[in-house]
GROMACS .gro file of C-alpha atoms in nm:
model
  344
    1MET     CA    1   1.043   3.779   1.414
    2THR     CA    2   1.124   3.604   1.089
    3ALA     CA    3   1.449   3.417   1.033
    4ASP     CA    4   1.707   3.594   0.819
    5ARG     CA    5   1.870   3.358   0.567
    6THR     CA    6   2.145   3.600   0.460
    7PRO     CA    7   2.499   3.529   0.583
    8ALA     CA    8   2.572   3.660   0.931
    9PRO     CA    9   2.770   3.987   0.921
   10ASP     CA   10   3.081   4.065   1.124
   11VAL     CA   11   2.924   4.370   1.290
   12SER     CA   12   2.570   4.447   1.404
   13ILE     CA   13   2.501   4.816   1.465
   14VAL     CA   14   2.200   4.884   1.690
   15VAL     CA   15   2.041   5.230   1.688
   16PRO     CA   16   1.728   5.307   1.895
   17ILE     CA   17   1.510   5.568   1.726
   18TYR     CA   18   1.233   5.787   1.863
   19ASN     CA   19   1.106   6.081   1.657
   20GLU     CA   20   1.425   6.139   1.456
   21VAL     CA   21   1.275   6.155   1.107
   22ASP     CA   22   1.495   6.447   0.996
   23ASN     CA   23   1.817   6.272   1.102
   24LEU     CA   24   1.754   5.927   0.953
   25PRO     CA   25   1.874   5.974   0.592
   26GLU     CA   26   2.200   6.137   0.702
   27LEU     CA   27   2.246   5.877   0.979
   28VAL     CA   28   2.216   5.586   0.736
   29ARG     CA   29   2.441   5.756   0.482
   30ARG     CA   30   2.716   5.830   0.734
   31ILE     CA   31   2.709   5.483   0.887
   32GLY     CA   32   2.739   5.333   0.539
   33ALA     CA   33   3.027   5.565   0.451
   34ALA     CA   34   3.208   5.477   0.775
   35MET     CA   35   3.168   5.100   0.735
   36HIS     CA   36   3.214   5.046   0.362
   37GLY     CA   37   3.582   5.129   0.386
   38GLN     CA   38   3.637   4.862   0.653
   39PRO     CA   39   3.710   4.490   0.616
   40PHE     CA   40   3.398   4.406   0.818
   41SER     CA   41   3.060   4.310   0.676
   42PHE     CA   42   2.782   4.480   0.872
   43GLU     CA   43   2.412   4.531   0.932
   44LEU     CA   44   2.223   4.825   1.079
   45LEU     CA   45   1.936   4.739   1.313
   46ALA     CA   46   1.730   5.058   1.336
   47VAL     CA   47   1.479   5.005   1.617
   48ASP     CA   48   1.186   5.247   1.597
   49ASP     CA   49   1.052   5.292   1.950
   50GLY     CA   50   0.696   5.394   1.861
   51SER     CA   51   0.782   5.718   1.678
   52THR     CA   52   0.496   5.951   1.591
   53ASP     CA   53   0.674   6.186   1.348
   54GLY     CA   54   0.698   5.968   1.037
   55SER     CA   55   1.020   5.789   1.128
   56ARG     CA   56   0.862   5.450   1.047
   57ALA     CA   57   0.771   5.549   0.692
   58ARG     CA   58   1.116   5.702   0.639
   59LEU     CA   59   1.285   5.383   0.763
   60ARG     CA   60   1.080   5.173   0.519
   61GLU     CA   61   1.188   5.400   0.233
   62LEU     CA   62   1.553   5.379   0.333
   63ALA     CA   63   1.539   5.001   0.380
   64ALA     CA   64   1.401   4.955   0.028
   65ALA     CA   65   1.720   5.111  -0.111
   66THR     CA   66   1.966   4.989   0.154
   67PRO     CA   67   2.018   4.610   0.176
   68TRP     CA   68   2.216   4.624   0.500
   69LEU     CA   69   1.945   4.822   0.686
   70ARG     CA   70   1.709   4.608   0.898
   71PRO     CA   71   1.429   4.818   1.054
   72VAL     CA   72   1.257   4.691   1.369
   73PHE     CA   73   0.926   4.851   1.466
   74LEU     CA   74   0.802   4.838   1.827
   75ALA     CA   75   0.425   4.851   1.882
   76ARG     CA   76   0.450   5.162   2.101
   77ASN     CA   77   0.703   5.373   2.286
   78TYR     CA   78   0.864   5.140   2.543
   79GLY     CA   79   1.178   5.340   2.621
   80GLN     CA   80   1.541   5.326   2.519
   81SER     CA   81   1.630   5.015   2.721
   82SER     CA   82   1.355   4.809   2.556
   83ALA     CA   83   1.450   4.941   2.212
   84LEU     CA   84   1.812   4.842   2.266
   85GLN     CA   85   1.711   4.498   2.392
   86ALA     CA   86   1.490   4.449   2.086
   87GLY     CA   87   1.797   4.515   1.875
   88PHE     CA   88   2.022   4.293   2.088
   89ASP     CA   89   1.774   4.007   2.047
   90ARG     CA   90   1.821   4.027   1.669
   91VAL     CA   91   2.195   4.087   1.628
   92ARG     CA   92   2.392   3.833   1.426
   93GLY     CA   93   2.742   3.981   1.418
   94ARG     CA   94   3.038   3.880   1.633
   95TYR     CA   95   3.073   4.247   1.729
   96VAL     CA   96   2.785   4.472   1.838
   97VAL     CA   97   2.796   4.852   1.820
   98THR     CA   98   2.543   5.097   1.965
   99LEU     CA   99   2.496   5.467   1.902
  100ASP     CA  100   2.218   5.727   1.914
  101ALA     CA  101   2.021   5.845   1.613
  102ASP     CA  102   2.058   6.216   1.686
  103LEU     CA  103   2.393   6.239   1.499
  104GLN     CA  104   2.567   6.376   1.807
  105ASN     CA  105   2.773   6.057   1.800
  106GLU     CA  106   3.017   6.040   1.509
  107PRO     CA  107   2.965   5.727   1.292
  108ASP     CA  108   3.320   5.765   1.160
  109ASP     CA  109   3.442   5.666   1.510
  110ILE     CA  110   3.284   5.318   1.483
  111PRO     CA  111   3.594   5.168   1.310
  112LEU     CA  112   3.809   5.305   1.595
  113LEU     CA  113   3.615   5.101   1.850
  114LEU     CA  114   3.603   4.791   1.630
  115ASN     CA  115   3.976   4.806   1.568
  116ARG     CA  116   4.038   4.803   1.944
  117LEU     CA  117   3.827   4.489   1.984
  118GLU     CA  118   3.991   4.325   1.683
  119THR     CA  119   4.348   4.391   1.796
  120ASP     CA  120   4.317   4.355   2.174
  121PRO     CA  121   4.187   4.014   2.290
  122ASP     CA  122   4.190   4.135   2.651
  123VAL     CA  123   3.907   4.382   2.586
  124ASP     CA  124   3.541   4.278   2.560
  125MET     CA  125   3.379   4.621   2.556
  126VAL     CA  126   3.494   4.961   2.433
  127SER     CA  127   3.304   5.259   2.570
  128GLY     CA  128   3.313   5.600   2.405
  129TRP     CA  129   3.421   5.905   2.602
  130ARG     CA  130   3.282   6.239   2.481
  131LYS     CA  131   3.593   6.424   2.593
  132ASP     CA  132   3.490   6.745   2.416
  133ARG     CA  133   3.116   6.725   2.467
  134GLN     CA  134   2.904   6.976   2.275
  135ASP     CA  135   2.616   7.027   2.519
  136ALA     CA  136   2.494   7.291   2.762
  137GLU     CA  137   2.717   7.316   3.068
  138LEU     CA  138   2.463   7.350   3.350
  139SER     CA  139   2.171   7.144   3.221
  140ARG     CA  140   2.364   6.855   3.062
  141LYS     CA  141   2.738   6.842   3.132
  142LEU     CA  142   2.743   6.921   3.506
  143PRO     CA  143   2.473   6.665   3.603
  144SER     CA  144   2.646   6.412   3.377
  145ARG     CA  145   2.983   6.460   3.551
  146ILE     CA  146   2.822   6.418   3.892
  147ALA     CA  147   2.636   6.105   3.778
  148ASN     CA  148   2.951   5.955   3.623
  149ARG     CA  149   3.147   5.992   3.946
  150LEU     CA  150   2.861   5.860   4.157
  151ILE     CA  151   2.807   5.555   3.936
  152SER     CA  152   3.179   5.482   3.909
  153SER     CA  153   3.221   5.500   4.286
  154ALA     CA  154   2.915   5.286   4.362
  155THR     CA  155   2.971   5.013   4.100
  156GLY     CA  156   3.350   5.002   4.087
  157VAL     CA  157   3.344   5.043   3.707
  158HIS     CA  158   3.537   5.367   3.659
  159LEU     CA  159   3.448   5.548   3.336
  160HIS     CA  160   3.456   5.914   3.242
  161ASP     CA  161   3.132   5.896   3.043
  162TYR     CA  162   2.857   5.648   3.122
  163GLY     CA  163   2.609   5.840   2.907
  164CYS     CA  164   2.789   5.804   2.574
  165ALA     CA  165   2.577   5.579   2.352
  166LEU     CA  166   2.867   5.495   2.120
  167LYS     CA  167   2.994   5.160   2.247
  168ALA     CA  168   3.124   4.835   2.097
  169TYR     CA  169   3.097   4.485   2.244
  170ARG     CA  170   3.192   4.131   2.173
  171ARG     CA  171   2.878   3.933   2.101
  172PRO     CA  172   2.897   3.697   2.404
  173ILE     CA  173   2.872   3.996   2.640
  174ILE     CA  174   2.552   4.114   2.472
  175ASP     CA  175   2.409   3.762   2.495
  176ARG     CA  176   2.466   3.760   2.873
  177ILE     CA  177   2.287   4.083   2.968
  178ARG     CA  178   1.920   4.185   2.966
  179LEU     CA  179   1.791   4.540   2.978
  180TYR     CA  180   1.476   4.638   3.166
  181GLY     CA  181   1.325   4.968   3.272
  182GLU     CA  182   1.594   5.232   3.216
  183LEU     CA  183   1.904   5.022   3.274
  184HIS     CA  184   2.062   5.132   2.943
  185ARG     CA  185   2.252   5.393   3.144
  186PHE     CA  186   2.427   5.114   3.334
  187ILE     CA  187   2.528   4.882   3.049
  188PRO     CA  188   2.900   4.901   3.145
  189SER     CA  189   2.812   4.787   3.498
  190LEU     CA  190   2.592   4.506   3.366
  191ALA     CA  191   2.867   4.406   3.122
  192LYS     CA  192   3.123   4.403   3.403
  193ASP     CA  193   2.889   4.184   3.609
  194ALA     CA  194   2.872   3.950   3.307
  195GLY     CA  195   3.251   3.920   3.299
  196ALA     CA  196   3.342   4.189   3.046
  197ARG     CA  197   3.682   4.357   3.045
  198ILE     CA  198   3.616   4.723   2.964
  199THR     CA  199   3.821   5.007   2.824
  200GLU     CA  200   3.736   5.362   2.724
  201VAL     CA  201   3.847   5.566   2.422
  202PRO     CA  202   3.785   5.935   2.340
  203VAL     CA  203   3.533   5.990   2.059
  204ARG     CA  204   3.397   6.296   1.883
  205HIS     CA  205   3.072   6.463   1.979
  206HIS     CA  206   2.857   6.712   1.789
  207ALA     CA  207   2.582   6.954   1.884
  208ARG     CA  208   2.234   6.845   1.783
  209THR     CA  209   2.128   7.001   1.450
  210ALA     CA  210   1.781   6.848   1.406
  211GLY     CA  211   1.510   6.701   1.625
  212VAL     CA  212   1.449   6.754   1.995
  213SER     CA  213   1.645   6.611   2.288
  214LYS     CA  214   1.461   6.343   2.485
  215TYR     CA  215   1.659   6.402   2.806
  216GLY     CA  216   1.594   6.643   3.091
  217ILE     CA  217   1.716   6.726   3.439
  218ASP     CA  218   1.441   6.506   3.586
  219ARG     CA  219   1.629   6.191   3.486
  220THR     CA  220   1.881   6.261   3.766
  221PHE     CA  221   1.640   6.128   4.029
  222ARG     CA  222   1.563   5.816   3.823
  223VAL     CA  223   1.936   5.751   3.787
  224ILE     CA  224   1.975   5.743   4.166
  225LEU     CA  225   1.698   5.485   4.204
  226ASP     CA  226   1.833   5.272   3.920
  227LEU     CA  227   2.181   5.294   4.073
  228ILE     CA  228   2.051   5.141   4.397
  229LEU     CA  229   1.908   4.854   4.192
  230ILE     CA  230   2.233   4.800   4.000
  231VAL     CA  231   2.447   4.800   4.315
  232PHE     CA  232   2.213   4.548   4.476
  233PHE     CA  233   2.226   4.321   4.170
  234MET     CA  234   2.605   4.338   4.144
  235ARG     CA  235   2.675   4.274   4.512
  236TYR     CA  236   2.382   4.083   4.658
  237ARG     CA  237   2.190   3.914   4.377
  238GLN     CA  238   2.310   3.569   4.485
  239ARG     CA  239   2.313   3.646   4.860
  240PRO     CA  240   2.015   3.867   4.947
  241LEU     CA  241   2.028   3.759   5.312
  242HIS     CA  242   2.358   3.946   5.350
  243ALA     CA  243   2.190   4.267   5.236
  244PHE     CA  244   1.857   4.245   5.419
  245GLY     CA  245   1.988   4.044   5.712
  246GLY     CA  246   2.286   4.275   5.763
  247LEU     CA  247   2.061   4.579   5.779
  248GLY     CA  248   1.824   4.388   6.005
  249LEU     CA  249   2.103   4.309   6.251
  250TRP     CA  250   2.211   4.673   6.253
  251LEU     CA  251   1.858   4.767   6.359
  252MET     CA  252   1.807   4.482   6.604
  253THR     CA  253   2.132   4.542   6.792
  254PRO     CA  254   2.051   4.892   6.926
  255GLY     CA  255   1.687   4.788   6.971
  256GLY     CA  256   1.790   4.489   7.181
  257LEU     CA  257   2.030   4.697   7.389
  258ILE     CA  258   1.755   4.954   7.454
  259LEU     CA  259   1.514   4.683   7.567
  260MET     CA  260   1.777   4.521   7.791
  261TRP     CA  261   1.851   4.856   7.956
  262LEU     CA  262   1.479   4.922   8.007
  263LEU     CA  263   1.443   4.574   8.158
  264LEU     CA  264   1.712   4.656   8.413
  265VAL     CA  265   1.535   4.984   8.487
  266LYS     CA  266   1.209   4.794   8.538
  267LEU     CA  267   1.376   4.544   8.771
  268THR     CA  268   1.500   4.830   8.988
  269GLY     CA  269   1.140   4.938   9.046
  270HIS     CA  270   1.100   5.220   8.793
  271ASP     CA  271   0.808   5.253   8.556
  272ILE     CA  272   0.897   5.221   8.185
  273GLY     CA  273   0.548   5.202   8.031
  274GLY     CA  274   0.532   5.568   7.937
  275ARG     CA  275   0.885   5.605   7.802
  276PRO     CA  276   0.919   5.677   7.427
  277LEU     CA  277   1.242   5.477   7.433
  278LEU     CA  278   1.039   5.160   7.487
  279LEU     CA  279   0.852   5.217   7.162
  280VAL     CA  280   1.179   5.290   6.980
  281GLY     CA  281   1.337   4.967   7.104
  282VAL     CA  282   1.036   4.753   7.009
  283MET     CA  283   1.014   4.911   6.663
  284LEU     CA  284   1.385   4.858   6.594
  285VAL     CA  285   1.365   4.491   6.691
  286LEU     CA  286   1.049   4.432   6.486
  287MET     CA  287   1.198   4.606   6.180
  288GLY     CA  288   1.516   4.402   6.214
  289VAL     CA  289   1.323   4.075   6.233
  290GLN     CA  290   1.120   4.169   5.926
  291LEU     CA  291   1.432   4.247   5.725
  292ILE     CA  292   1.595   3.917   5.822
  293VAL     CA  293   1.280   3.729   5.720
  294ALA     CA  294   1.281   3.920   5.389
  295GLY     CA  295   1.642   3.810   5.336
  296LEU     CA  296   1.551   3.446   5.403
  297ILE     CA  297   1.265   3.467   5.153
  298GLY     CA  298   1.505   3.622   4.904
  299GLU     CA  299   1.749   3.333   4.956
  300MET     CA  300   1.474   3.080   4.884
  301LEU     CA  301   1.365   3.268   4.571
  302THR     CA  302   1.727   3.287   4.455
  303ARG     CA  303   1.770   2.910   4.491
  304VAL     CA  304   1.445   2.843   4.305
  305TYR     CA  305   1.548   3.083   4.027
  306TYR     CA  306   1.894   2.939   3.966
  307GLU     CA  307   1.802   2.574   4.019
  308SER     CA  308   1.508   2.599   3.778
  309GLY     CA  309   1.730   2.704   3.488
  310GLY     CA  310   1.738   3.082   3.520
  311THR     CA  311   2.039   3.302   3.452
  312PRO     CA  312   2.368   3.114   3.513
  313GLN     CA  313   2.538   3.180   3.845
  314PHE     CA  314   2.862   3.259   3.662
  315HIS     CA  315   3.009   3.288   3.313
  316SER     CA  316   3.333   3.112   3.225
  317GLN     CA  317   3.573   3.076   2.938
  318GLU     CA  318   3.839   2.806   2.914
  319TYR     CA  319   4.182   2.877   2.773
  320VAL     CA  320   4.279   2.620   2.509
  321ALA     CA  321   4.655   2.590   2.466
  322GLU     CA  322   4.804   2.573   2.117
  323GLU     CA  323   4.901   2.222   2.016
  324PHE     CA  324   5.269   2.132   2.043
  325GLU     CA  325   5.431   2.084   1.703
  326PRO     CA  326   5.714   1.829   1.731
  327ASN     CA  327   5.889   1.941   1.411
  328ARG     CA  328   5.913   2.305   1.516
  329PRO     CA  329   6.253   2.412   1.657
  330PRO     CA  330   6.254   2.439   2.039
  331ALA     CA  331   6.298   2.818   2.031
  332GLN     CA  332   5.971   2.854   1.843
  333GLN     CA  333   5.761   2.624   2.061
  334PRO     CA  334   5.478   2.804   2.243
  335PRO     CA  335   5.526   2.811   2.620
  336ALA     CA  336   5.320   2.552   2.802
  337PRO     CA  337   5.055   2.707   3.026
  338ALA     CA  338   5.108   2.661   3.397
  339ALA     CA  339   4.740   2.574   3.438
  340THR     CA  340   4.414   2.598   3.251
  341GLU     CA  341   4.297   2.958   3.274
  342ILE     CA  342   3.936   3.009   3.377
  343ILE     CA  343   3.799   3.361   3.341
  344VAL     CA  344   3.496   3.405   3.562
   0.00000   0.00000   0.00000
């Protein structure tokens, strides 16, 4: 990655691209039309995720005539999360916007999200809500509604539409998160874990007019597995013993009670060697011990990770009070803060 000597823009727009050659000219045109009427300078990071339909050549042609377009070419198809992270690694703006390249998101809605960040200092991330979604009911909208409710309930980040790619962030939030695997679906949860304050605004949505959808019903099962990972990270990343050890104790307790009861039966002169309950009790105790040991190993790995300079244990921001101006009339003096505010 070469250093860019041009002045840093206000907004970096990141668009992952995979086999969208027919949509690219219109996408670039509409993003330019939406942003040129705004007071923000901007750049478009178009990340080609190993396209095989000529998208790379089309991006090179567009970049030659568009100074604010910065193509990024991945060596092969790594997936949407990796493509987004490749863009996040290269952003320079104080605001970061993401959207899909299929033109189902409306580029004219980008200023709406940016205006919310610009005018509301209590918001760090604005997520789009496809309130009037133009997709098939059974194959797309129904699974999406179920997934949204499941994710909201499990993570505590309540949004109507986790799947909407049109989102806007303050740059520090993007700098705090890393995407792996297929975690792009859970960016709001990752942002919340990084300290973001999130809001949601309705945005427009269009039916696809060119290209082929990359999503299918099979992703539902992958979402469930990724959700387990996200919940574990959000709740137990810094205390794995509470997760593994808690489950281990739940298994050991009935196992221990079973073995104690069988011991009393043995002491009264009855044979317990052929009872299936004996095997159940032993297995429960052994599984519980293994889980507790796994939790202890996780605790040691966590300490090594954080103490060796890994991801910070927390993110903080200090509130700096405005200086007192002695010549200003008392009625205009800013109120003194009761204490320094730390947002963690």
